[in-house]
């Protein structure tokens, strides 16, 4: 396996990203920020994973939100 020292998402599963975002922001904020139905209408990790694995544009938005969250946490410490 190739090392990716400059990729902060390397080795982090999509499920972990969703769980971390929900814990930090909550479903309501996530649905407000990224307008996709799996975040606003009966949100769950399972439905989000299913949708995000099929829709690369949505996954990119979620990954970017996660990177911004990590950056803000880094700035606070």
PDB file of N, CA and C in Angstrom:
ATOM      1  N   UNK A   1       0.839  -1.186   0.000  1.00  0.00           N
ATOM      2  CA  UNK A   1       0.000   0.000   0.000  1.00  0.00           C
ATOM      3  C   UNK A   1       0.882   1.248   0.000  1.00  0.00           C
ATOM      4  N   UNK A   2       0.487   2.195  -0.793  1.00  0.00           N
ATOM      5  CA  UNK A   2       1.263   3.414  -0.953  1.00  0.00           C
ATOM      6  C   UNK A   2       0.992   4.387   0.205  1.00  0.00           C
ATOM      7  N   UNK A   3       2.035   5.015   0.701  1.00  0.00           N
ATOM      8  CA  UNK A   3       1.895   5.996   1.762  1.00  0.00           C
ATOM      9  C   UNK A   3       1.398   7.322   1.178  1.00  0.00           C
ATOM     10  N   UNK A   4       0.473   7.965   1.892  1.00  0.00           N
ATOM     11  CA  UNK A   4      -0.072   9.249   1.447  1.00  0.00           C
ATOM     12  C   UNK A   4       0.008  10.257   2.594  1.00  0.00           C
ATOM     13  N   UNK A   5       1.207  10.743   2.887  1.00  0.00           N
ATOM     14  CA  UNK A   5       1.372  11.623   4.050  1.00  0.00           C
ATOM     15  C   UNK A   5       0.630  12.957   3.946  1.00  0.00           C
ATOM     16  N   UNK A   6       0.335  13.417   2.725  1.00  0.00           N
ATOM     17  CA  UNK A   6      -0.327  14.709   2.568  1.00  0.00           C
ATOM     18  C   UNK A   6      -1.835  14.596   2.388  1.00  0.00           C
ATOM     19  N   UNK A   7      -2.383  13.404   2.546  1.00  0.00           N
ATOM     20  CA  UNK A   7      -3.818  13.195   2.381  1.00  0.00           C
ATOM     21  C   UNK A   7      -4.445  12.933   3.752  1.00  0.00           C
ATOM     22  N   UNK A   8      -5.112  13.927   4.339  1.00  0.00           N
ATOM     23  CA  UNK A   8      -5.687  13.747   5.677  1.00  0.00           C
ATOM     24  C   UNK A   8      -6.840  12.743   5.713  1.00  0.00           C
ATOM     25  N   UNK A   9      -7.397  12.388   4.561  1.00  0.00           N
ATOM     26  CA  UNK A   9      -8.492  11.411   4.520  1.00  0.00           C
ATOM     27  C   UNK A   9      -7.996   9.979   4.361  1.00  0.00           C
ATOM     28  N   UNK A  10      -6.710   9.807   4.131  1.00  0.00           N
ATOM     29  CA  UNK A  10      -6.164   8.469   3.924  1.00  0.00           C
ATOM     30  C   UNK A  10      -6.364   7.609   5.169  1.00  0.00           C
ATOM     31  N   UNK A  11      -6.992   6.452   4.960  1.00  0.00           N
ATOM     32  CA  UNK A  11      -7.192   5.514   6.065  1.00  0.00           C
ATOM     33  C   UNK A  11      -8.437   5.771   6.889  1.00  0.00           C
ATOM     34  N   UNK A  12      -9.203   6.797   6.559  1.00  0.00           N
ATOM     35  CA  UNK A  12     -10.426   7.104   7.302  1.00  0.00           C
ATOM     36  C   UNK A  12     -11.613   6.627   6.474  1.00  0.00           C
ATOM     37  N   UNK A  13     -12.434   5.784   7.076  1.00  0.00           N
ATOM     38  CA  UNK A  13     -13.593   5.248   6.372  1.00  0.00           C
ATOM     39  C   UNK A  13     -14.708   6.280   6.313  1.00  0.00           C
ATOM     40  N   UNK A  14     -15.523   6.170   5.284  1.00  0.00           N
ATOM     41  CA  UNK A  14     -16.645   7.091   5.098  1.00  0.00           C
ATOM     42  C   UNK A  14     -17.585   7.059   6.305  1.00  0.00           C
ATOM     43  N   UNK A  15     -17.805   5.890   6.860  1.00  0.00           N
ATOM     44  CA  UNK A  15     -18.673   5.774   8.032  1.00  0.00           C
ATOM     45  C   UNK A  15     -18.134   6.589   9.205  1.00  0.00           C
ATOM     46  N   UNK A  16     -16.821   6.567   9.397  1.00  0.00           N
ATOM     47  CA  UNK A  16     -16.199   7.348  10.470  1.00  0.00           C
ATOM     48  C   UNK A  16     -16.357   8.844  10.216  1.00  0.00           C
ATOM     49  N   UNK A  17     -16.225   9.250   8.965  1.00  0.00           N
ATOM     50  CA  UNK A  17     -16.396  10.656   8.611  1.00  0.00           C
ATOM     51  C   UNK A  17     -17.811  11.113   8.965  1.00  0.00           C
ATOM     52  N   UNK A  18     -18.807  10.319   8.582  1.00  0.00           N
ATOM     53  CA  UNK A  18     -20.201  10.671   8.877  1.00  0.00           C
ATOM     54  C   UNK A  18     -20.430  10.723  10.379  1.00  0.00           C
ATOM     55  N   UNK A  19     -19.963   9.716  11.100  1.00  0.00           N
ATOM     56  CA  UNK A  19     -20.149   9.690  12.554  1.00  0.00           C
ATOM     57  C   UNK A  19     -19.504  10.895  13.226  1.00  0.00           C
ATOM     58  N   UNK A  20     -18.306  11.259  12.800  1.00  0.00           N
ATOM     59  CA  UNK A  20     -17.620  12.417  13.379  1.00  0.00           C
ATOM     60  C   UNK A  20     -18.371  13.717  13.084  1.00  0.00           C
ATOM     61  N   UNK A  21     -18.865  13.851  11.846  1.00  0.00           N
ATOM     62  CA  UNK A  21     -19.616  15.054  11.480  1.00  0.00           C
ATOM     63  C   UNK A  21     -20.918  15.162  12.260  1.00  0.00           C
ATOM     64  N   UNK A  22     -21.621  14.047  12.410  1.00  0.00           N
ATOM     65  CA  UNK A  22     -22.880  14.057  13.164  1.00  0.00           C
ATOM     66  C   UNK A  22     -22.614  14.417  14.618  1.00  0.00           C
ATOM     67  N   UNK A  23     -21.556  13.851  15.192  1.00  0.00           N
ATOM     68  CA  UNK A  23     -21.217  14.155  16.581  1.00  0.00           C
ATOM     69  C   UNK A  23     -20.855  15.627  16.761  1.00  0.00           C
ATOM     70  N   UNK A  24     -20.187  16.191  15.764  1.00  0.00           N
ATOM     71  CA  UNK A  24     -19.729  17.577  15.866  1.00  0.00           C
ATOM     72  C   UNK A  24     -20.829  18.586  15.511  1.00  0.00           C
ATOM     73  N   UNK A  25     -21.527  18.350  14.395  1.00  0.00           N
ATOM     74  CA  UNK A  25     -22.499  19.319  13.891  1.00  0.00           C
ATOM     75  C   UNK A  25     -23.956  18.917  14.116  1.00  0.00           C
ATOM     76  N   UNK A  26     -24.248  17.627  14.019  1.00  0.00           N
ATOM     77  CA  UNK A  26     -25.629  17.163  14.073  1.00  0.00           C
ATOM     78  C   UNK A  26     -26.235  17.092  12.678  1.00  0.00           C
ATOM     79  N   UNK A  27     -27.274  16.266  12.544  1.00  0.00           N
ATOM     80  CA  UNK A  27     -27.923  16.072  11.240  1.00  0.00           C
ATOM     81  C   UNK A  27     -28.531  17.356  10.697  1.00  0.00           C
ATOM     82  N   UNK A  28     -29.138  18.150  11.572  1.00  0.00           N
ATOM     83  CA  UNK A  28     -29.834  19.355  11.110  1.00  0.00           C
ATOM     84  C   UNK A  28     -28.877  20.318  10.409  1.00  0.00           C
ATOM     85  N   UNK A  29     -27.746  20.586  11.024  1.00  0.00           N
ATOM     86  CA  UNK A  29     -26.762  21.491  10.418  1.00  0.00           C
ATOM     87  C   UNK A  29     -26.197  20.893   9.136  1.00  0.00           C
ATOM     88  N   UNK A  30     -25.925  19.601   9.156  1.00  0.00           N
ATOM     89  CA  UNK A  30     -25.389  18.948   7.957  1.00  0.00           C
ATOM     90  C   UNK A  30     -26.376  19.046   6.798  1.00  0.00           C
ATOM     91  N   UNK A  31     -27.670  18.842   7.088  1.00  0.00           N
ATOM     92  CA  UNK A  31     -28.697  18.950   6.057  1.00  0.00           C
ATOM     93  C   UNK A  31     -28.866  20.370   5.561  1.00  0.00           C
ATOM     94  N   UNK A  32     -28.651  21.335   6.439  1.00  0.00           N
ATOM     95  CA  UNK A  32     -28.728  22.741   6.054  1.00  0.00           C
ATOM     96  C   UNK A  32     -27.546  23.125   5.160  1.00  0.00           C
ATOM     97  N   UNK A  33     -26.373  22.626   5.500  1.00  0.00           N
ATOM     98  CA  UNK A  33     -25.157  22.968   4.776  1.00  0.00           C
ATOM     99  C   UNK A  33     -25.034  22.229   3.444  1.00  0.00           C
ATOM    100  N   UNK A  34     -25.318  20.931   3.481  1.00  0.00           N
ATOM    101  CA  UNK A  34     -25.269  20.100   2.273  1.00  0.00           C
ATOM    102  C   UNK A  34     -26.684  19.590   2.043  1.00  0.00           C
ATOM    103  N   UNK A  35     -27.355  20.174   1.093  1.00  0.00           N
ATOM    104  CA  UNK A  35     -28.776  19.891   0.892  1.00  0.00           C
ATOM    105  C   UNK A  35     -28.994  18.578   0.150  1.00  0.00           C
ATOM    106  N   UNK A  36     -28.910  17.479   0.915  1.00  0.00           N
ATOM    107  CA  UNK A  36     -29.223  16.173   0.362  1.00  0.00           C
ATOM    108  C   UNK A  36     -30.212  15.487   1.298  1.00  0.00           C
ATOM    109  N   UNK A  37     -31.125  14.761   0.697  1.00  0.00           N
ATOM    110  CA  UNK A  37     -32.252  14.183   1.425  1.00  0.00           C
ATOM    111  C   UNK A  37     -31.829  13.223   2.551  1.00  0.00           C
ATOM    112  N   UNK A  38     -30.724  12.505   2.351  1.00  0.00           N
ATOM    113  CA  UNK A  38     -30.308  11.546   3.380  1.00  0.00           C
ATOM    114  C   UNK A  38     -29.856  12.245   4.666  1.00  0.00           C
ATOM    115  N   UNK A  39     -29.666  13.562   4.641  1.00  0.00           N
ATOM    116  CA  UNK A  39     -29.333  14.328   5.842  1.00  0.00           C
ATOM    117  C   UNK A  39     -30.558  15.030   6.434  1.00  0.00           C
ATOM    118  N   UNK A  40     -31.617  15.190   5.637  1.00  0.00           N
ATOM    119  CA  UNK A  40     -32.760  15.978   6.101  1.00  0.00           C
ATOM    120  C   UNK A  40     -34.018  15.154   6.374  1.00  0.00           C
ATOM    121  N   UNK A  41     -34.216  14.054   5.656  1.00  0.00           N
ATOM    122  CA  UNK A  41     -35.436  13.263   5.776  1.00  0.00           C
ATOM    123  C   UNK A  41     -35.122  11.910   6.412  1.00  0.00           C
ATOM    124  N   UNK A  42     -35.424  11.775   7.680  1.00  0.00           N
ATOM    125  CA  UNK A  42     -35.121  10.554   8.449  1.00  0.00           C
ATOM    126  C   UNK A  42     -33.649  10.165   8.293  1.00  0.00           C
ATOM    127  N   UNK A  43     -32.745  11.031   8.709  1.00  0.00           N
ATOM    128  CA  UNK A  43     -31.314  10.770   8.492  1.00  0.00           C
ATOM    129  C   UNK A  43     -30.813   9.571   9.301  1.00  0.00           C
ATOM    130  N   UNK A  44     -29.924   8.833   8.687  1.00  0.00           N
ATOM    131  CA  UNK A  44     -29.240   7.736   9.370  1.00  0.00           C
ATOM    132  C   UNK A  44     -27.885   7.533   8.700  1.00  0.00           C
ATOM    133  N   UNK A  45     -27.003   6.907   9.430  1.00  0.00           N
ATOM    134  CA  UNK A  45     -25.677   6.628   8.879  1.00  0.00           C
ATOM    135  C   UNK A  45     -25.814   5.673   7.696  1.00  0.00           C
ATOM    136  N   UNK A  46     -26.670   4.666   7.837  1.00  0.00           N
ATOM    137  CA  UNK A  46     -26.842   3.661   6.779  1.00  0.00           C
ATOM    138  C   UNK A  46     -27.326   4.297   5.469  1.00  0.00           C
ATOM    139  N   UNK A  47     -28.358   5.137   5.543  1.00  0.00           N
ATOM    140  CA  UNK A  47     -28.875   5.763   4.320  1.00  0.00           C
ATOM    141  C   UNK A  47     -27.853   6.727   3.727  1.00  0.00           C
ATOM    142  N   UNK A  48     -27.122   7.409   4.578  1.00  0.00           N
ATOM    143  CA  UNK A  48     -26.095   8.339   4.101  1.00  0.00           C
ATOM    144  C   UNK A  48     -24.977   7.598   3.385  1.00  0.00           C
ATOM    145  N   UNK A  49     -24.526   6.490   3.961  1.00  0.00           N
ATOM    146  CA  UNK A  49     -23.472   5.700   3.328  1.00  0.00           C
ATOM    147  C   UNK A  49     -23.919   5.210   1.960  1.00  0.00           C
ATOM    148  N   UNK A  50     -25.134   4.703   1.883  1.00  0.00           N
ATOM    149  CA  UNK A  50     -25.657   4.183   0.622  1.00  0.00           C
ATOM    150  C   UNK A  50     -25.666   5.273  -0.456  1.00  0.00           C
ATOM    151  N   UNK A  51     -26.161   6.460  -0.082  1.00  0.00           N
ATOM    152  CA  UNK A  51     -26.239   7.561  -1.037  1.00  0.00           C
ATOM    153  C   UNK A  51     -24.858   8.071  -1.430  1.00  0.00           C
ATOM    154  N   UNK A  52     -24.010   8.307  -0.444  1.00  0.00           N
ATOM    155  CA  UNK A  52     -22.704   8.905  -0.712  1.00  0.00           C
ATOM    156  C   UNK A  52     -21.790   7.988  -1.514  1.00  0.00           C
ATOM    157  N   UNK A  53     -21.975   6.685  -1.380  1.00  0.00           N
ATOM    158  CA  UNK A  53     -21.156   5.749  -2.164  1.00  0.00           C
ATOM    159  C   UNK A  53     -21.559   5.747  -3.635  1.00  0.00           C
ATOM    160  N   UNK A  54     -22.803   6.151  -3.916  1.00  0.00           N
ATOM    161  CA  UNK A  54     -23.271   6.180  -5.301  1.00  0.00           C
ATOM    162  C   UNK A  54     -23.134   7.545  -5.953  1.00  0.00           C
ATOM    163  N   UNK A  55     -22.979   8.574  -5.159  1.00  0.00           N
ATOM    164  CA  UNK A  55     -22.939   9.943  -5.683  1.00  0.00           C
ATOM    165  C   UNK A  55     -21.618  10.622  -5.320  1.00  0.00           C
ATOM    166  N   UNK A  56     -20.627  10.554  -6.208  1.00  0.00           N
ATOM    167  CA  UNK A  56     -19.312  11.134  -5.911  1.00  0.00           C
ATOM    168  C   UNK A  56     -19.352  12.629  -5.603  1.00  0.00           C
ATOM    169  N   UNK A  57     -20.253  13.382  -6.240  1.00  0.00           N
ATOM    170  CA  UNK A  57     -20.319  14.825  -5.986  1.00  0.00           C
ATOM    171  C   UNK A  57     -20.732  15.092  -4.532  1.00  0.00           C
ATOM    172  N   UNK A  58     -21.642  14.273  -4.001  1.00  0.00           N
ATOM    173  CA  UNK A  58     -22.088  14.458  -2.619  1.00  0.00           C
ATOM    174  C   UNK A  58     -20.992  14.030  -1.642  1.00  0.00           C
ATOM    175  N   UNK A  59     -20.322  12.940  -1.972  1.00  0.00           N
ATOM    176  CA  UNK A  59     -19.234  12.466  -1.115  1.00  0.00           C
ATOM    177  C   UNK A  59     -18.136  13.526  -1.022  1.00  0.00           C
ATOM    178  N   UNK A  60     -17.827  14.164  -2.130  1.00  0.00           N
ATOM    179  CA  UNK A  60     -16.812  15.222  -2.144  1.00  0.00           C
ATOM    180  C   UNK A  60     -17.213  16.358  -1.206  1.00  0.00           C
ATOM    181  N   UNK A  61     -18.490  16.742  -1.227  1.00  0.00           N
ATOM    182  CA  UNK A  61     -18.960  17.815  -0.340  1.00  0.00           C
ATOM    183  C   UNK A  61     -18.821  17.419   1.125  1.00  0.00           C
ATOM    184  N   UNK A  62     -19.160  16.165   1.439  1.00  0.00           N
ATOM    185  CA  UNK A  62     -19.053  15.676   2.819  1.00  0.00           C
ATOM    186  C   UNK A  62     -17.585  15.617   3.247  1.00  0.00           C
ATOM    187  N   UNK A  63     -16.730  15.135   2.373  1.00  0.00           N
ATOM    188  CA  UNK A  63     -15.300  15.085   2.698  1.00  0.00           C
ATOM    189  C   UNK A  63     -14.733  16.481   2.913  1.00  0.00           C
ATOM    190  N   UNK A  64     -15.158  17.439   2.112  1.00  0.00           N
ATOM    191  CA  UNK A  64     -14.698  18.824   2.291  1.00  0.00           C
ATOM    192  C   UNK A  64     -15.187  19.396   3.618  1.00  0.00           C
ATOM    193  N   UNK A  65     -16.420  19.084   3.983  1.00  0.00           N
ATOM    194  CA  UNK A  65     -16.956  19.533   5.271  1.00  0.00           C
ATOM    195  C   UNK A  65     -16.129  18.932   6.413  1.00  0.00           C
ATOM    196  N   UNK A  66     -15.752  17.677   6.267  1.00  0.00           N
ATOM    197  CA  UNK A  66     -14.948  16.993   7.277  1.00  0.00           C
ATOM    198  C   UNK A  66     -13.566  17.639   7.398  1.00  0.00           C
ATOM    199  N   UNK A  67     -12.956  17.954   6.265  1.00  0.00           N
ATOM    200  CA  UNK A  67     -11.640  18.594   6.289  1.00  0.00           C
ATOM    201  C   UNK A  67     -11.703  19.967   6.963  1.00  0.00           C
ATOM    202  N   UNK A  68     -12.775  20.716   6.695  1.00  0.00           N
ATOM    203  CA  UNK A  68     -12.943  22.022   7.349  1.00  0.00           C
ATOM    204  C   UNK A  68     -13.121  21.858   8.854  1.00  0.00           C
ATOM    205  N   UNK A  69     -13.852  20.803   9.262  1.00  0.00           N
ATOM    206  CA  UNK A  69     -14.034  20.536  10.686  1.00  0.00           C
ATOM    207  C   UNK A  69     -12.687  20.212  11.333  1.00  0.00           C
ATOM    208  N   UNK A  70     -11.880  19.376  10.677  1.00  0.00           N
ATOM    209  CA  UNK A  70     -10.570  19.036  11.213  1.00  0.00           C
ATOM    210  C   UNK A  70      -9.684  20.271  11.328  1.00  0.00           C
ATOM    211  N   UNK A  71      -9.747  21.131  10.325  1.00  0.00           N
ATOM    212  CA  UNK A  71      -8.950  22.358  10.327  1.00  0.00           C
ATOM    213  C   UNK A  71      -9.359  23.279  11.477  1.00  0.00           C
ATOM    214  N   UNK A  72     -10.666  23.394  11.709  1.00  0.00           N
ATOM    215  CA  UNK A  72     -11.138  24.261  12.794  1.00  0.00           C
ATOM    216  C   UNK A  72     -10.767  23.678  14.153  1.00  0.00           C
ATOM    217  N   UNK A  73     -10.775  22.363  14.288  1.00  0.00           N
ATOM    218  CA  UNK A  73     -10.377  21.732  15.538  1.00  0.00           C
ATOM    219  C   UNK A  73      -8.893  21.900  15.774  1.00  0.00           C
ATOM    220  N   UNK A  74      -8.117  21.849  14.709  1.00  0.00           N
ATOM    221  CA  UNK A  74      -6.672  22.028  14.805  1.00  0.00           C
ATOM    222  C   UNK A  74      -6.354  23.451  15.272  1.00  0.00           C
ATOM    223  N   UNK A  75      -7.111  24.411  14.766  1.00  0.00           N
ATOM    224  CA  UNK A  75      -6.905  25.812  15.137  1.00  0.00           C
ATOM    225  C   UNK A  75      -7.285  26.112  16.577  1.00  0.00           C
ATOM    226  N   UNK A  76      -8.178  25.315  17.144  1.00  0.00           N
ATOM    227  CA  UNK A  76      -8.629  25.540  18.516  1.00  0.00           C
ATOM    228  C   UNK A  76      -7.662  24.969  19.543  1.00  0.00           C
ATOM    229  N   UNK A  77      -6.847  24.006  19.125  1.00  0.00           N
ATOM    230  CA  UNK A  77      -5.939  23.386  20.104  1.00  0.00           C
ATOM    231  C   UNK A  77      -4.590  24.034  20.162  1.00  0.00           C
TER     232      UNK A  77
END
